[in-house]
Coordinates of N, CA and C in Angstrom, one line a residue:
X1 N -21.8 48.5 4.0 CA -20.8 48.2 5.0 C -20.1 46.9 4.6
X2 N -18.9 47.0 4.5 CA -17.8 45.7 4.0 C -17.0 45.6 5.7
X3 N -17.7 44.3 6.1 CA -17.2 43.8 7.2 C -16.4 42.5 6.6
X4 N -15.5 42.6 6.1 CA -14.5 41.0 5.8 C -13.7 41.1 6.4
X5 N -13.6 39.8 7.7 CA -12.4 39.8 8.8 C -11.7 38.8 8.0
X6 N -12.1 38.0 7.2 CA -11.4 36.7 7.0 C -9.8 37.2 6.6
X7 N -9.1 36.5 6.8 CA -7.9 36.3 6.5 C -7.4 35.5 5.3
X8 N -6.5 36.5 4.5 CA -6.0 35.9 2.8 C -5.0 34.9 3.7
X9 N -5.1 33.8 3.3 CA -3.9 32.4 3.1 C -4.4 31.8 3.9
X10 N -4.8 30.6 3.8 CA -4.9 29.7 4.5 C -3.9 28.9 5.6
X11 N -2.5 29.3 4.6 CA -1.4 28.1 4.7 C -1.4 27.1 3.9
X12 N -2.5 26.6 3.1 CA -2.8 25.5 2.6 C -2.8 25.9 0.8
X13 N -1.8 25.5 0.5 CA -2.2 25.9 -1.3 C -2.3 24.5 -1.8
X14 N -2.8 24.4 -2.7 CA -3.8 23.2 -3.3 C -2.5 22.8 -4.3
X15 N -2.4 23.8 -5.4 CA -1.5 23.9 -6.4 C 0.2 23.0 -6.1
X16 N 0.6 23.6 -4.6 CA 1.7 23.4 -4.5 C 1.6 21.9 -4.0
X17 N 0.6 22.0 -3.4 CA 0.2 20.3 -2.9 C -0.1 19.4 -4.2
X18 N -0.3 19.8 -5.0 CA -0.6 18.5 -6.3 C 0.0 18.5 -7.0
X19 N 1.2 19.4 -7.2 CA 2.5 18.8 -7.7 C 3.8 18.2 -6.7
X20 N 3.5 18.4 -5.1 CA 4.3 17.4 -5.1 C 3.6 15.9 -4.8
X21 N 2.2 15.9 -4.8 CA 1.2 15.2 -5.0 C 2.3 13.8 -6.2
X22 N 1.7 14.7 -7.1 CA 2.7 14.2 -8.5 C 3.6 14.1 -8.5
X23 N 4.6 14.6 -8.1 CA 5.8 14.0 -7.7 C 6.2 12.4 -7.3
X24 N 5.4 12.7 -6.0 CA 5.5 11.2 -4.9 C 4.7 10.2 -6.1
X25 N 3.5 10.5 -6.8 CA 3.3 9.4 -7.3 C 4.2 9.1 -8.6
X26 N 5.0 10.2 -9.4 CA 5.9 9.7 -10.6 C 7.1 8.6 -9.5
X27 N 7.8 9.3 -8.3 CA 8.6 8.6 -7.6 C 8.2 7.5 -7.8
X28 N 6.9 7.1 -7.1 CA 6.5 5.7 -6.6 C 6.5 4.6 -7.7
X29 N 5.9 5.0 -9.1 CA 6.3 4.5 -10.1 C 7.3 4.1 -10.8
X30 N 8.4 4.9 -10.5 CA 9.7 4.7 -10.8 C 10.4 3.8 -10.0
X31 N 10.1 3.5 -9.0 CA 11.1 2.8 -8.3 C 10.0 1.2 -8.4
X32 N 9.1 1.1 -8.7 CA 8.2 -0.3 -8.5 C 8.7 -1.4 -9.4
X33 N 9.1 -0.5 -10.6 CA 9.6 -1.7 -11.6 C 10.9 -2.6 -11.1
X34 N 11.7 -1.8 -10.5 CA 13.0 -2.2 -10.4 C 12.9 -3.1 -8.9
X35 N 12.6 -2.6 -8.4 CA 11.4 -3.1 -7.0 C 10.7 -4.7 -7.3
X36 N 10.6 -4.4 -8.0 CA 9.4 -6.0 -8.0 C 10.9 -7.0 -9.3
X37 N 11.9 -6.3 -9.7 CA 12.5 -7.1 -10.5 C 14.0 -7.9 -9.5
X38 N 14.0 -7.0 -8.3 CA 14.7 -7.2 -7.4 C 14.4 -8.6 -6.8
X39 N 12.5 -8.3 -6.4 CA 12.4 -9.4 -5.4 C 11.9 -10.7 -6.1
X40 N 11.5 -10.6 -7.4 CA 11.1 -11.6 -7.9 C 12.5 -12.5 -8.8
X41 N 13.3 -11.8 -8.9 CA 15.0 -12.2 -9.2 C 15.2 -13.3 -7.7
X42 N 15.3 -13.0 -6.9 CA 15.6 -13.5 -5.3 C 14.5 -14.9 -5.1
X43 N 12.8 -14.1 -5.1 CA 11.9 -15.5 -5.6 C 12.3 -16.9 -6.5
X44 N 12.5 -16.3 -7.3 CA 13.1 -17.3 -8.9 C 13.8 -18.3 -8.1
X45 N 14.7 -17.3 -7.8 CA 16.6 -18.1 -7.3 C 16.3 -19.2 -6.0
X46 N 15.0 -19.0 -5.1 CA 14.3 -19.6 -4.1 C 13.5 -20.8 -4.6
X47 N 13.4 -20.7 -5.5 CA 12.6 -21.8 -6.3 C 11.1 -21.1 -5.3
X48 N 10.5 -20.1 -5.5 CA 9.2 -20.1 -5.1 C 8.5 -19.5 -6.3
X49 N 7.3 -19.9 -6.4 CA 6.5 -19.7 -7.2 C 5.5 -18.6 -7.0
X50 N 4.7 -18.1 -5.7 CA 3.8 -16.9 -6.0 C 4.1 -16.9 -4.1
X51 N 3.6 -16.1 -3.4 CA 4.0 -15.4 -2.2 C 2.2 -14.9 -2.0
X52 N 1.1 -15.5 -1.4 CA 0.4 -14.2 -0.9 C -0.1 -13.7 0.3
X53 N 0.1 -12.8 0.9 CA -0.2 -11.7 1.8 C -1.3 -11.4 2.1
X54 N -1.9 -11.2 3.0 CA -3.3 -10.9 3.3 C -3.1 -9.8 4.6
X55 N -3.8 -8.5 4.2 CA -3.9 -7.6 5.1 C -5.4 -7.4 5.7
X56 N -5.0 -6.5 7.0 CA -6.3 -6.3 7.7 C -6.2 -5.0 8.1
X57 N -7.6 -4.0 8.2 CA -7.4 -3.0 8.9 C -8.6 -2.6 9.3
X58 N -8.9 -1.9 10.4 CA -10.1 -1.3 10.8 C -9.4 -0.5 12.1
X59 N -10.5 0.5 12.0 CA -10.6 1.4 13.6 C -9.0 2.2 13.7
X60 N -8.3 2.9 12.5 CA -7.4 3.7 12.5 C -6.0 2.5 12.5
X61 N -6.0 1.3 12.5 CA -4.7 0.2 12.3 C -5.3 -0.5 12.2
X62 N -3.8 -0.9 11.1 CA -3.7 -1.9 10.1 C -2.5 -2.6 10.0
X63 N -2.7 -4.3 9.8 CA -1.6 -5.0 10.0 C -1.3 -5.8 8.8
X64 N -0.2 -6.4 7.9 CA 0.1 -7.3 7.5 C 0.1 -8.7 7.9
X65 N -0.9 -9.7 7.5 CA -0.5 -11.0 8.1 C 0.3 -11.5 7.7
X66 N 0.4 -13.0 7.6 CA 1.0 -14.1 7.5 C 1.4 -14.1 6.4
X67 N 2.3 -14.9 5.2 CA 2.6 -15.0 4.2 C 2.4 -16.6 4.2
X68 N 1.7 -16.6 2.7 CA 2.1 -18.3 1.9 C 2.8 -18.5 1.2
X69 N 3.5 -19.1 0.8 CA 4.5 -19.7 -0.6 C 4.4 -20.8 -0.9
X70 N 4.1 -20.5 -2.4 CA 4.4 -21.9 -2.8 C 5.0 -21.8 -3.9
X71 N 5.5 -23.4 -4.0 CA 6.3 -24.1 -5.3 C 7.8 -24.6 -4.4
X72 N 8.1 -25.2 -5.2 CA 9.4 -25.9 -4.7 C 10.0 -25.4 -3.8
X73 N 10.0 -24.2 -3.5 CA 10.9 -24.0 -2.1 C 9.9 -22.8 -1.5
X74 N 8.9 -23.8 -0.9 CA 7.8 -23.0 -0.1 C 8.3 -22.7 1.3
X75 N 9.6 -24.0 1.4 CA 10.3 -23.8 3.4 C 11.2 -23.3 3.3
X76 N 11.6 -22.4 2.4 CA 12.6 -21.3 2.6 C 12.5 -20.3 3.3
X77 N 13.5 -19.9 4.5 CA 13.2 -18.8 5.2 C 13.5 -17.8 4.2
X78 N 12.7 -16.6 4.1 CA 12.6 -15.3 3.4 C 13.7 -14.5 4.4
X79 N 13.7 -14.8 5.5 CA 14.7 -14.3 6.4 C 15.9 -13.6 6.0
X80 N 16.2 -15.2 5.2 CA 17.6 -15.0 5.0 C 18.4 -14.8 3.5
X81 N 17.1 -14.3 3.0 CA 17.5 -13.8 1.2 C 17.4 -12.4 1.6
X82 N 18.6 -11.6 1.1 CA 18.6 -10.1 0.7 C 18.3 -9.6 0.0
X83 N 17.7 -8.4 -0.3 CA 17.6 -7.9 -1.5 C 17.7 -6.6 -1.2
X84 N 17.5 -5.5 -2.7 CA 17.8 -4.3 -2.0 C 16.3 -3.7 -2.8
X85 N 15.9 -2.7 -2.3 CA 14.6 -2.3 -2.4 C 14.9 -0.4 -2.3
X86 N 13.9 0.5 -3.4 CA 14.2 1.4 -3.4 C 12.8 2.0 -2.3
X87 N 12.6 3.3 -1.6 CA 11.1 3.4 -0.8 C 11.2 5.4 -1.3
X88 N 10.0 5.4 -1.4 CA 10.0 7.0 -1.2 C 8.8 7.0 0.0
X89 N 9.1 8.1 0.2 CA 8.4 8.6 2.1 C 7.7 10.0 1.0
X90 N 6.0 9.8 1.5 CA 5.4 10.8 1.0 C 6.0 12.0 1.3
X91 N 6.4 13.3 0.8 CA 6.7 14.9 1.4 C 8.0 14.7 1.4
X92 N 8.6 13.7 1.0 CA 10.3 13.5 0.6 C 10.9 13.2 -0.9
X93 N 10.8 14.3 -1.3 CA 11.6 14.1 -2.6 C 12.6 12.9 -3.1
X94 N 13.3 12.3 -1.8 CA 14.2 10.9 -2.1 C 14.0 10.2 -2.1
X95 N 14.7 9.3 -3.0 CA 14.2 7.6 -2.9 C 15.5 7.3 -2.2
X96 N 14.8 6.5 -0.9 CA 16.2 5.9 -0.1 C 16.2 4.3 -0.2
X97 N 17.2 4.3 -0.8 CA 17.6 2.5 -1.0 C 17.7 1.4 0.3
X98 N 17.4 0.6 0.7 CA 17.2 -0.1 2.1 C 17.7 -1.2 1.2
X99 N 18.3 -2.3 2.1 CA 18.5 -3.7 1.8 C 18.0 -4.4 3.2
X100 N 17.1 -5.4 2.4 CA 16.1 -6.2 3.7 C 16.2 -7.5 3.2
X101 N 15.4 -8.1 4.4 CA 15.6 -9.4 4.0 C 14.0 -9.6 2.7
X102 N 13.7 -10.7 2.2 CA 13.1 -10.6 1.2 C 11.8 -10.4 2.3
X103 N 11.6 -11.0 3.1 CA 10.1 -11.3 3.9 C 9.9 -9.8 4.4
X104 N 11.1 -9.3 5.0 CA 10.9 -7.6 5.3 C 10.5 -6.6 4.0
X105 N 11.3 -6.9 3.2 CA 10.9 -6.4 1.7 C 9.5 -6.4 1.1
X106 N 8.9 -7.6 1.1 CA 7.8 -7.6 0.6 C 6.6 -7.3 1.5
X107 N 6.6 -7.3 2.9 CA 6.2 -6.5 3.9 C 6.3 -5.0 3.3
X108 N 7.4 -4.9 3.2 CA 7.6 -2.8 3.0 C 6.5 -2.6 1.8
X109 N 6.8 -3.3 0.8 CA 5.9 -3.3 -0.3 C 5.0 -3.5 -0.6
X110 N 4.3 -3.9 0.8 CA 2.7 -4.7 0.6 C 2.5 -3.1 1.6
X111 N 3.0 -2.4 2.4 CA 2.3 -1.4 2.8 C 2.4 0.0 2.4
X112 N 3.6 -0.2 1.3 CA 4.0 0.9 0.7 C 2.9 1.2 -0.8
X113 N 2.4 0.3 -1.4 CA 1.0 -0.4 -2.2 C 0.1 0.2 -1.8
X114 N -0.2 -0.3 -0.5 CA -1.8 0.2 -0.2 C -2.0 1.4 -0.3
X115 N -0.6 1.9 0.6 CA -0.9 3.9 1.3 C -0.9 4.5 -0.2
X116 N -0.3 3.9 -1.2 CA -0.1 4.2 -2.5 C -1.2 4.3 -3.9
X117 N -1.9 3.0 -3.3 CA -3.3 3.0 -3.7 C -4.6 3.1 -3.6
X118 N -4.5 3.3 -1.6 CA -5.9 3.3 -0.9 C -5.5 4.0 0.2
X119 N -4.6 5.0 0.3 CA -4.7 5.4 1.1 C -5.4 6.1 2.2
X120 N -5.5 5.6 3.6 CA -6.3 5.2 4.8 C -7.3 4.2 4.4
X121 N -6.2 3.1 4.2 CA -7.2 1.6 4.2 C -7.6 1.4 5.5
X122 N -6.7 1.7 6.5 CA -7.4 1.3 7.7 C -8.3 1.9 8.6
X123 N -8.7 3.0 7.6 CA -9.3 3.9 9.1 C -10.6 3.8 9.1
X124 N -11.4 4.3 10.1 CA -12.9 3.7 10.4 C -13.3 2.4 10.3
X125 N -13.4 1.8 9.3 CA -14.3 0.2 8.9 C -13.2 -0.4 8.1
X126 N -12.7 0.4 7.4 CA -11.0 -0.4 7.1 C -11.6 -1.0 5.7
X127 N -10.5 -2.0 5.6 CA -10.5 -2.8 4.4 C -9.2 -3.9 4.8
X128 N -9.9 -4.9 3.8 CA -9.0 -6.3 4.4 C -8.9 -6.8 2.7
X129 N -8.0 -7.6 2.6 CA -7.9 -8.3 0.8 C -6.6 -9.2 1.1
X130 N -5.9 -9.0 -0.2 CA -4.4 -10.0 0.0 C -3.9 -9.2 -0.7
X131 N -2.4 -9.6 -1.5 CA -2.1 -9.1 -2.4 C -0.9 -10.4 -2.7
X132 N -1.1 -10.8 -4.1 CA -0.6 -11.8 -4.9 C 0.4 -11.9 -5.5
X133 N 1.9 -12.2 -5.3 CA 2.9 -12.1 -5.8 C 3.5 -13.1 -6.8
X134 N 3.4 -13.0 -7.8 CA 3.4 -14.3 -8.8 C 4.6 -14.4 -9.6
X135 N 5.5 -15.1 -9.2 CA 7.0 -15.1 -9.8 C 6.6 -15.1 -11.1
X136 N 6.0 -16.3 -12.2 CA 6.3 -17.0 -13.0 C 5.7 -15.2 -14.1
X137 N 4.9 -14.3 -13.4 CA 4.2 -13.7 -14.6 C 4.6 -12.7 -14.2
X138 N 5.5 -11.9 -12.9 CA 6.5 -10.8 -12.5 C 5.3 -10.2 -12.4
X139 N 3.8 -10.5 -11.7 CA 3.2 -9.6 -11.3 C 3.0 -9.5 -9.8
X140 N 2.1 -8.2 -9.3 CA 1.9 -8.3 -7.9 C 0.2 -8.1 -8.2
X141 N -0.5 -8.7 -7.8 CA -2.3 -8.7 -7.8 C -2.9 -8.1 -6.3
X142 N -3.2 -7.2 -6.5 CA -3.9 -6.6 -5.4 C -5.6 -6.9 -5.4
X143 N -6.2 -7.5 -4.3 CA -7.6 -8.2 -4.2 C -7.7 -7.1 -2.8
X144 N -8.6 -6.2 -3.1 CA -8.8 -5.1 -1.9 C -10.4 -5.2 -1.7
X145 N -10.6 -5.2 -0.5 CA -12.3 -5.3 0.3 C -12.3 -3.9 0.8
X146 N -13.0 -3.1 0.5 CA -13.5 -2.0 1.2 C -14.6 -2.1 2.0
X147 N -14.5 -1.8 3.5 CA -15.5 -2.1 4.2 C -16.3 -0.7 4.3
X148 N -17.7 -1.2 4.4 CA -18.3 0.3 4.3 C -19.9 -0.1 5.4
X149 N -19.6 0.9 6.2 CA -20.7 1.5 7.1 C -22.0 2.2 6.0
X150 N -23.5 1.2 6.2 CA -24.2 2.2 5.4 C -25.5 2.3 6.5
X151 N -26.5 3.1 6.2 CA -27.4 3.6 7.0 C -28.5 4.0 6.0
X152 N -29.7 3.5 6.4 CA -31.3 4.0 5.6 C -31.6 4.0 6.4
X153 N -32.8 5.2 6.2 CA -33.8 5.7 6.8 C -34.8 5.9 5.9
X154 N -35.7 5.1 6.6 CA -37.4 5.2 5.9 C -38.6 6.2 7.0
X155 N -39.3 6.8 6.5 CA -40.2 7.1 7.3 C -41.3 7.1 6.4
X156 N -42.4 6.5 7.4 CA -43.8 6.4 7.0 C -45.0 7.6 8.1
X157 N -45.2 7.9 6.9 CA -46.7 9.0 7.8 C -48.1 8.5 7.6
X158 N -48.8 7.5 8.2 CA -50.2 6.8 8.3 C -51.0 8.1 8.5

């Protein structure tokens, strides 16, 4: 007797999901160079030397803190430097161009990073780190803490 109720399709195809999987990540790549050459051009022109960010997240949200700067123009409002910055939105094929201020910018890109590289940093136990913006060497340093729930169990039979 062949009783199989299950139903062919899930809805869910794997295949179609991992190339636009690959997609969003060739996008994301494509747009970071030009991205980091944007805000570190604007940096330069600020007289600032490195920028770092420190995020937090647990229990399903996650925030961006404060920012530091240093070097000669550490009291520059970021406010008020423009720049333009390219973003791709996962499950969207386009890269939409924004112009922000540099402080909003580098905000976009300190969470556009994470979802990009840790995606669900914040959920359950989270994860907390910085991430290091270094004019002089046009890099961005990601320092990521993964928090992790662990549990042992011993039993003894006397």
């Amino acid at each position: 007797m062949n009783d199989d109720t299950s139903t062919t399709g899930s809805g869910f195809e794997s295949a179609s999901w991992l190339l636009r999987d690959r997609e969003f990540v060739r996008l994301c790549a494509s747009t970071l160079s030009d991205n980091k050459t944007a805000l570190f051009d604007a940096l330069a022109t600020a007289r600032i030397d490195t920028v770092e960010v420190t995020f937090n997240g647990y229990a399903d949200s996650g925030q961006v803190d404060e920012a530091v700067i240093a070097g000669e123009g550490a009291d520059a409002d970021l406010r008020l430097v423009n720049i333009e910055i390219a973003r791709v939105e996962r499950g969207s094929p386009a890269v939409v161009h924004e112009t922000l201020s540099a402080k909003d910018a580098i905000e976009k890109l300190v969470y556009d990073l994470l979802q990009q590289t840790y995606a669900g940093w914040e959920i359950n136990q989270g994860a907390y780190g910085d991430f290091l913006f270094d004019v002089g060497d046009r890099t961005v340093t990601l320092n990521f803490n993964e928090r992790i729930e662990t549990s042992e169990y011993t039993q003894h039979v006397f």
